[in-house]
Short mmCIF file of C-alpha atoms and ligand atoms in Angstrom, two decimals:
data_model
loop_
_atom_site.label_atom_id
_atom_site.label_comp_id
_atom_site.label_asym_id
_atom_site.label_seq_id
_atom_site.Cartn_x
_atom_site.Cartn_y
_atom_site.Cartn_z
CA MET A 14 -78.94 29.83 -29.76
CA LYS A 15 -76.65 27.58 -31.77
CA ASN A 16 -75.98 28.06 -35.48
CA LEU A 17 -78.08 31.16 -35.98
CA THR A 18 -76.60 34.23 -37.63
CA ALA A 19 -78.86 37.25 -38.01
CA LEU A 20 -78.55 40.02 -40.55
CA ILE A 21 -80.14 43.15 -39.06
CA THR A 22 -80.66 46.36 -41.03
CA GLY A 23 -80.76 49.78 -39.37
CA ALA A 24 -78.84 48.27 -36.47
CA SER A 25 -76.96 51.22 -35.03
CA GLU A 26 -79.82 52.75 -33.04
CA GLY A 27 -83.49 52.52 -32.07
CA LEU A 28 -85.29 49.24 -32.51
CA GLY A 29 -82.45 47.83 -34.69
CA LYS A 30 -79.96 48.24 -31.84
CA SER A 31 -82.40 46.55 -29.44
CA PHE A 32 -82.72 43.65 -31.92
CA ALA A 33 -78.92 43.36 -32.04
CA ILE A 34 -78.65 43.23 -28.23
CA GLU A 35 -81.55 40.78 -27.87
CA CYS A 36 -80.11 38.44 -30.54
CA ALA A 37 -76.61 38.61 -29.01
CA GLN A 38 -78.08 37.74 -25.60
CA LEU A 39 -79.59 34.64 -27.19
CA GLY A 40 -76.18 33.73 -28.67
CA PHE A 41 -76.88 34.58 -32.34
CA ASN A 42 -73.88 35.68 -34.38
CA LEU A 43 -74.60 38.95 -36.13
CA VAL A 44 -74.21 40.82 -39.38
CA LEU A 45 -75.14 44.42 -38.63
CA VAL A 46 -75.99 46.90 -41.38
CA SER A 47 -76.24 50.65 -40.93
CA LEU A 48 -75.61 53.91 -42.73
CA PRO A 49 -71.92 54.99 -42.77
CA GLU A 50 -70.50 56.71 -39.68
CA THR A 51 -73.20 55.68 -37.22
CA GLY A 52 -70.72 54.22 -34.71
CA LEU A 53 -71.74 50.65 -35.51
CA GLU A 54 -68.28 49.30 -34.54
CA PHE A 55 -68.79 50.57 -30.96
CA LEU A 56 -71.99 48.55 -30.70
CA ALA A 57 -70.26 45.54 -32.32
CA ASN A 58 -67.39 45.68 -29.80
CA TYR A 59 -69.85 45.93 -26.91
CA LEU A 60 -71.70 42.84 -28.18
CA ARG A 61 -68.50 40.83 -28.79
CA ARG A 62 -67.14 41.69 -25.32
CA ASN A 63 -70.35 41.11 -23.37
CA PHE A 64 -71.91 38.16 -25.18
CA GLY A 65 -68.97 36.41 -26.88
CA VAL A 66 -70.71 36.40 -30.28
CA GLN A 67 -69.20 37.09 -33.71
CA VAL A 68 -70.25 40.41 -35.19
CA PHE A 69 -69.58 41.58 -38.75
CA CYS A 70 -70.41 45.19 -39.65
CA MET A 71 -71.43 46.64 -43.00
CA GLU A 72 -71.94 50.33 -43.64
CA THR A 73 -74.10 51.14 -46.62
CA ASP A 74 -76.98 53.32 -47.73
CA LEU A 75 -79.79 50.85 -48.38
CA THR A 76 -81.60 53.26 -50.70
CA ARG A 77 -78.75 52.88 -53.24
CA ASN A 78 -79.41 50.66 -56.25
CA ASN A 79 -77.96 47.16 -55.82
CA SER A 80 -77.17 47.58 -52.11
CA ASP A 81 -79.01 44.27 -51.52
CA VAL A 82 -76.81 42.42 -54.03
CA GLU A 83 -73.64 44.03 -52.64
CA ILE A 84 -74.51 42.93 -49.09
CA PHE A 85 -74.83 39.27 -50.09
CA LYS A 86 -71.67 39.47 -52.26
CA LEU A 87 -69.78 40.81 -49.27
CA LEU A 88 -71.12 37.93 -47.16
CA GLU A 89 -69.84 35.44 -49.75
CA THR A 90 -66.44 37.14 -49.98
CA ASN A 91 -66.14 36.84 -46.21
CA LYS A 92 -67.47 33.26 -46.23
CA LEU A 93 -70.36 34.24 -43.99
CA ARG A 94 -73.77 32.61 -44.05
CA VAL A 95 -76.86 34.09 -42.43
CA ASN A 96 -80.10 32.28 -41.63
CA VAL A 97 -82.07 35.07 -39.96
CA LEU A 98 -83.04 38.26 -41.78
CA ILE A 99 -84.46 41.18 -39.81
CA ASN A 100 -85.71 43.85 -42.19
CA ASN A 101 -85.81 46.69 -39.67
CA ALA A 102 -84.46 49.81 -41.43
CA GLY A 103 -87.25 52.20 -42.26
CA ILE A 104 -87.93 55.89 -42.56
CA GLY A 105 -90.94 57.20 -40.64
CA ASN A 106 -92.53 60.65 -40.57
CA TRP A 107 -95.40 62.59 -39.08
CA SER A 108 -96.22 65.38 -41.50
CA TRP A 109 -98.88 66.61 -43.91
CA PHE A 110 -98.31 65.17 -47.38
CA GLU A 111 -97.17 68.43 -48.98
CA GLU A 112 -94.71 69.27 -46.22
CA LYS A 113 -92.14 66.75 -47.48
CA ASP A 114 -90.35 67.01 -50.79
CA PRO A 115 -90.39 64.29 -53.49
CA ASP A 116 -86.88 63.10 -52.58
CA PHE A 117 -88.05 62.28 -49.06
CA TYR A 118 -90.85 60.04 -50.35
CA ARG A 119 -88.53 58.45 -52.92
CA ALA A 120 -86.06 57.47 -50.17
CA GLN A 121 -88.88 56.34 -47.85
CA ILE A 122 -90.35 54.02 -50.49
CA GLU A 123 -86.88 52.79 -51.54
CA LEU A 124 -85.94 51.89 -47.98
CA ASN A 125 -89.25 50.68 -46.54
CA VAL A 126 -90.47 48.79 -49.61
CA THR A 127 -87.87 48.18 -52.35
CA ASN A 128 -85.01 47.33 -50.02
CA THR A 129 -87.12 44.97 -47.90
CA VAL A 130 -88.33 43.10 -51.00
CA LEU A 131 -84.91 42.84 -52.64
CA LEU A 132 -83.00 41.88 -49.48
CA THR A 133 -85.59 39.17 -48.85
CA ARG A 134 -85.16 37.97 -52.44
CA SER A 135 -81.37 37.75 -52.05
CA PHE A 136 -81.72 36.09 -48.63
CA LEU A 137 -83.95 33.34 -50.04
CA SER A 138 -81.35 32.58 -52.74
CA HIS A 139 -78.60 32.53 -50.11
CA ILE A 140 -80.14 30.08 -47.60
CA ASP A 141 -80.82 26.35 -47.63
CA LYS A 142 -84.63 26.37 -47.28
CA SER A 143 -84.69 22.91 -45.73
CA GLU A 144 -82.72 24.25 -42.72
CA PRO A 145 -84.49 26.35 -40.05
CA SER A 146 -84.35 29.99 -41.16
CA TYR A 147 -86.29 33.10 -40.21
CA ILE A 148 -87.42 36.35 -41.78
CA LEU A 149 -88.77 39.12 -39.56
CA ASN A 150 -90.28 42.04 -41.46
CA VAL A 151 -90.84 45.16 -39.43
CA GLY A 152 -94.19 46.61 -40.38
CA SER A 153 -96.27 48.84 -38.15
CA LEU A 154 -99.65 48.83 -36.47
CA GLY A 155 -100.11 51.98 -38.58
CA GLY A 156 -100.17 49.68 -41.62
CA HIS A 157 -103.57 48.44 -40.40
CA PHE A 158 -105.13 51.89 -39.99
CA VAL A 159 -105.68 55.03 -42.01
CA VAL A 160 -103.80 57.69 -40.05
CA PRO A 161 -103.47 61.32 -41.18
CA LYS A 162 -99.86 62.57 -41.40
CA LYS A 163 -98.69 58.99 -42.04
CA GLN A 164 -100.03 58.68 -45.59
CA VAL A 165 -96.95 57.29 -47.41
CA TYR A 166 -95.34 55.68 -44.37
CA GLY A 167 -98.56 53.80 -43.52
CA ALA A 168 -98.91 52.67 -47.12
CA THR A 169 -95.34 51.29 -47.15
CA LYS A 170 -96.12 49.34 -43.97
CA SER A 171 -99.41 48.02 -45.44
CA PHE A 172 -97.28 46.82 -48.35
CA ILE A 173 -94.94 45.02 -45.94
CA GLY A 174 -97.94 43.32 -44.33
CA TYR A 175 -99.33 42.08 -47.64
CA PHE A 176 -95.87 41.02 -48.86
CA THR A 177 -95.19 39.09 -45.64
CA ARG A 178 -98.55 37.29 -45.66
CA CYS A 179 -98.00 36.15 -49.25
CA LEU A 180 -94.50 34.89 -48.49
CA GLN A 181 -95.86 32.93 -45.52
CA LEU A 182 -98.12 31.04 -47.92
CA GLU A 183 -95.47 30.58 -50.62
CA LEU A 184 -92.88 29.25 -48.16
CA LYS A 185 -95.27 27.04 -46.19
CA SER A 186 -93.66 23.77 -47.32
CA THR A 187 -90.12 24.94 -46.45
CA ASN A 188 -88.32 25.41 -43.17
CA VAL A 189 -88.36 29.19 -43.54
CA ARG A 190 -90.55 30.99 -41.02
CA VAL A 191 -91.72 34.47 -42.01
CA SER A 192 -93.10 36.84 -39.37
CA LEU A 193 -94.60 40.30 -39.51
CA LEU A 194 -93.90 42.62 -36.60
CA SER A 195 -96.64 45.25 -36.22
CA PRO A 196 -95.66 47.49 -33.34
CA GLY A 197 -97.53 50.57 -32.16
CA GLY A 198 -95.48 53.61 -31.15
CA ILE A 199 -92.00 52.91 -29.82
CA ASN A 200 -89.86 55.31 -27.82
CA THR A 201 -86.84 55.39 -30.11
CA LYS A 202 -85.77 58.80 -31.46
CA SER A 203 -85.88 61.95 -29.32
CA GLU A 204 -88.58 63.60 -31.47
CA LEU A 205 -90.80 60.54 -30.92
CA LEU A 206 -90.16 60.71 -27.18
CA VAL A 207 -91.35 64.32 -27.14
CA MET A 208 -94.41 63.51 -29.27
CA ASN A 209 -95.31 60.40 -27.26
CA LYS A 210 -95.09 62.39 -24.00
CA ASN A 211 -98.05 64.51 -25.18
CA LEU A 212 -100.28 61.47 -25.55
CA LYS A 213 -102.91 60.72 -22.97
CA GLY A 214 -105.05 57.79 -21.83
CA PHE A 215 -105.33 54.82 -24.14
CA ALA A 216 -103.09 56.33 -26.84
CA LYS A 217 -100.30 56.60 -24.26
CA ALA A 218 -100.77 52.95 -23.27
CA THR A 219 -99.95 51.87 -26.83
CA ILE A 220 -96.39 53.27 -26.62
CA LEU A 221 -93.67 50.76 -25.78
CA GLU A 222 -89.91 50.67 -25.17
CA ALA A 223 -87.66 49.34 -27.95
CA ASP A 224 -86.02 46.63 -25.78
CA PHE A 225 -89.43 45.18 -24.88
CA VAL A 226 -90.60 45.22 -28.51
CA ALA A 227 -87.39 43.51 -29.66
CA LYS A 228 -87.70 40.78 -27.00
CA VAL A 229 -91.34 40.00 -27.85
CA ALA A 230 -90.54 40.10 -31.57
CA ILE A 231 -87.61 37.67 -31.41
CA GLN A 232 -89.60 35.27 -29.21
CA GLY A 233 -92.48 35.42 -31.70
CA MET A 234 -90.17 34.96 -34.68
CA MET A 235 -88.56 31.86 -33.11
CA LYS A 236 -92.03 30.40 -32.54
CA GLY A 237 -92.90 31.09 -36.18
CA LYS A 238 -95.73 33.49 -35.28
CA LYS A 239 -97.33 34.98 -38.37
CA GLU A 240 -97.96 38.43 -36.90
CA ILE A 241 -96.45 39.79 -33.72
CA ILE A 242 -98.20 42.72 -32.05
CA PRO A 243 -96.38 43.67 -28.85
CA GLY A 244 -98.44 45.11 -25.99
CA PHE A 245 -101.97 44.34 -24.79
CA ALA A 246 -103.30 47.83 -25.65
CA ASN A 247 -102.13 47.45 -29.27
CA ARG A 248 -103.72 44.01 -29.68
CA LEU A 249 -106.94 45.35 -28.15
CA LEU A 250 -106.87 48.33 -30.54
CA LEU A 251 -106.65 46.06 -33.55
CA THR A 252 -109.45 43.78 -32.29
CA VAL A 253 -111.73 46.75 -31.63
CA ASP A 254 -110.88 48.20 -35.05
CA LYS A 255 -112.20 45.03 -36.70
CA VAL A 256 -115.63 45.27 -35.07
CA ILE A 257 -116.56 48.95 -34.89
CA PRO A 258 -118.12 50.89 -37.80
CA SER A 259 -115.87 53.24 -39.75
CA PHE A 260 -117.59 56.51 -38.68
CA TRP A 261 -116.90 55.62 -35.04
CA LYS A 262 -113.28 54.92 -35.90
CA GLU A 263 -112.94 58.37 -37.40
CA ILE A 264 -114.38 60.03 -34.29
CA LEU A 265 -112.11 58.00 -31.99
CA MET A 266 -109.07 58.67 -34.16
CA ARG A 267 -109.70 62.43 -34.17
CA ARG A 268 -110.29 62.52 -30.42
CA ASN A 269 -107.18 60.51 -29.50
CA LEU A 270 -104.84 62.21 -31.90
CA LYS A 271 -106.26 65.75 -31.54
CA THR A 272 -103.25 67.08 -29.66
CA ILE A 273 -100.75 65.81 -32.19
CA LEU A 274 -102.73 66.58 -35.33
CA SER A 275 -102.88 70.20 -34.29
CA VAL A 276 -99.05 70.41 -34.04
N1 NAP B 325 -90.48 54.11 -33.62
C1 NAP B 325 -91.75 53.80 -33.82
O1 NAP B 325 -92.67 54.36 -33.21
C2 NAP B 325 -92.12 52.69 -34.79
C3 NAP B 325 -93.41 52.18 -34.77
C4 NAP B 325 -93.75 51.16 -35.65
C5 NAP B 325 -92.80 50.68 -36.53
N2 NAP B 325 -91.53 51.20 -36.51
C6 NAP B 325 -90.58 50.67 -37.47
O2 NAP B 325 -89.49 50.11 -36.75
C7 NAP B 325 -88.29 50.23 -37.53
C8 NAP B 325 -87.23 50.89 -36.69
O3 NAP B 325 -87.70 52.16 -36.31
P1 NAP B 325 -86.90 53.11 -35.29
O4 NAP B 325 -87.89 54.07 -34.74
O5 NAP B 325 -86.04 52.32 -34.41
O6 NAP B 325 -85.85 53.80 -36.20
P2 NAP B 325 -85.62 55.10 -36.96
O7 NAP B 325 -84.74 55.86 -36.10
O8 NAP B 325 -86.86 55.74 -37.51
O9 NAP B 325 -84.86 54.54 -38.27
C9 NAP B 325 -84.66 53.21 -38.52
C10 NAP B 325 -83.26 52.96 -38.98
O10 NAP B 325 -83.27 52.92 -40.40
C11 NAP B 325 -81.95 53.10 -40.79
N3 NAP B 325 -81.88 53.89 -42.01
C12 NAP B 325 -82.50 55.06 -42.27
N4 NAP B 325 -82.18 55.44 -43.51
C13 NAP B 325 -81.37 54.48 -44.02
C14 NAP B 325 -80.72 54.29 -45.26
N5 NAP B 325 -80.83 55.17 -46.25
N6 NAP B 325 -79.94 53.18 -45.43
C15 NAP B 325 -79.80 52.31 -44.42
N7 NAP B 325 -80.42 52.41 -43.25
C16 NAP B 325 -81.18 53.49 -43.05
C17 NAP B 325 -81.21 53.81 -39.68
O11 NAP B 325 -80.30 52.88 -39.16
P3 NAP B 325 -78.76 53.20 -39.00
O12 NAP B 325 -78.70 54.51 -38.28
O13 NAP B 325 -78.29 52.06 -38.22
O14 NAP B 325 -78.23 53.27 -40.37
C18 NAP B 325 -82.25 54.04 -38.64
O15 NAP B 325 -81.78 53.81 -37.35
C19 NAP B 325 -88.67 51.02 -38.79
O16 NAP B 325 -88.92 50.13 -39.84
C20 NAP B 325 -89.94 51.74 -38.37
O17 NAP B 325 -90.76 52.04 -39.46
C21 NAP B 325 -91.17 52.19 -35.67
#
């Protein structure tokens, strides 16, 4: 794809890495952001060698104050312009509320919410809004549901959904397309793989591979889709959720997640 340069956060592994590979395959130049010492340069070299795209790496902790401003300053210093922003970095968890300490929740909210908002703010100042540009915010299907053990995480993703829908309205008259990605479970980290293996039936069918999610997401983003929900089972789940009464939802939720909730 000509003239597109994507800034991807959390790019060294998981879904972020799949986004980087998918974008490189489509010919996007890349600005990859990850925490320090995550081996990002190895990925960058692989992408340069195999897809002939330009890749610029930045290593920073996105929960630090001003990291959003520093990223865009560094882009200016290096005379780089981006026109695609993929807000992917996020901290997930699966734990009872009191099992995590306050610092965990502080970092989770900083990364999932504050950083997404502020990077988006800086991105909008950086681009020419009359030129085609794209924002892809990674939310979660969990942001649509009330799921035990995902209390703060789910709330941060609900925030991302609301934030994205408002931006879609505000930027309607520009050439900036804003999409919300709401994936179900993705096989990324090893602990998720173990957890997802215990799922059965319909719950299992909602789990997808990162490369597939990234492909569907980038296709949707390029088409300017408002919300992208990869996988038939996940779209069905959301449709059913809208029509069934809440007491049924609770029964279904308990039955499907019984194995995991008891962990
Ligand atoms: N996996 C799932 O089941 C699932 C389902 C729905 C939505 N999602 C969302 O999809 C996105 C990617 O999830 P994932 O499972 O691939 O990844 P993940 O392993 O949970 O973490 C996402 C990435 O965030 C980055 N990160 C974490 N702390 C950071 C910090 N302080 N500063 C900068 N970056 C930081 C890390 O990237 P680097 O290592 O590159 O720094 C990490 O790879 C997240 O927003 C997640 O909430 C995931």
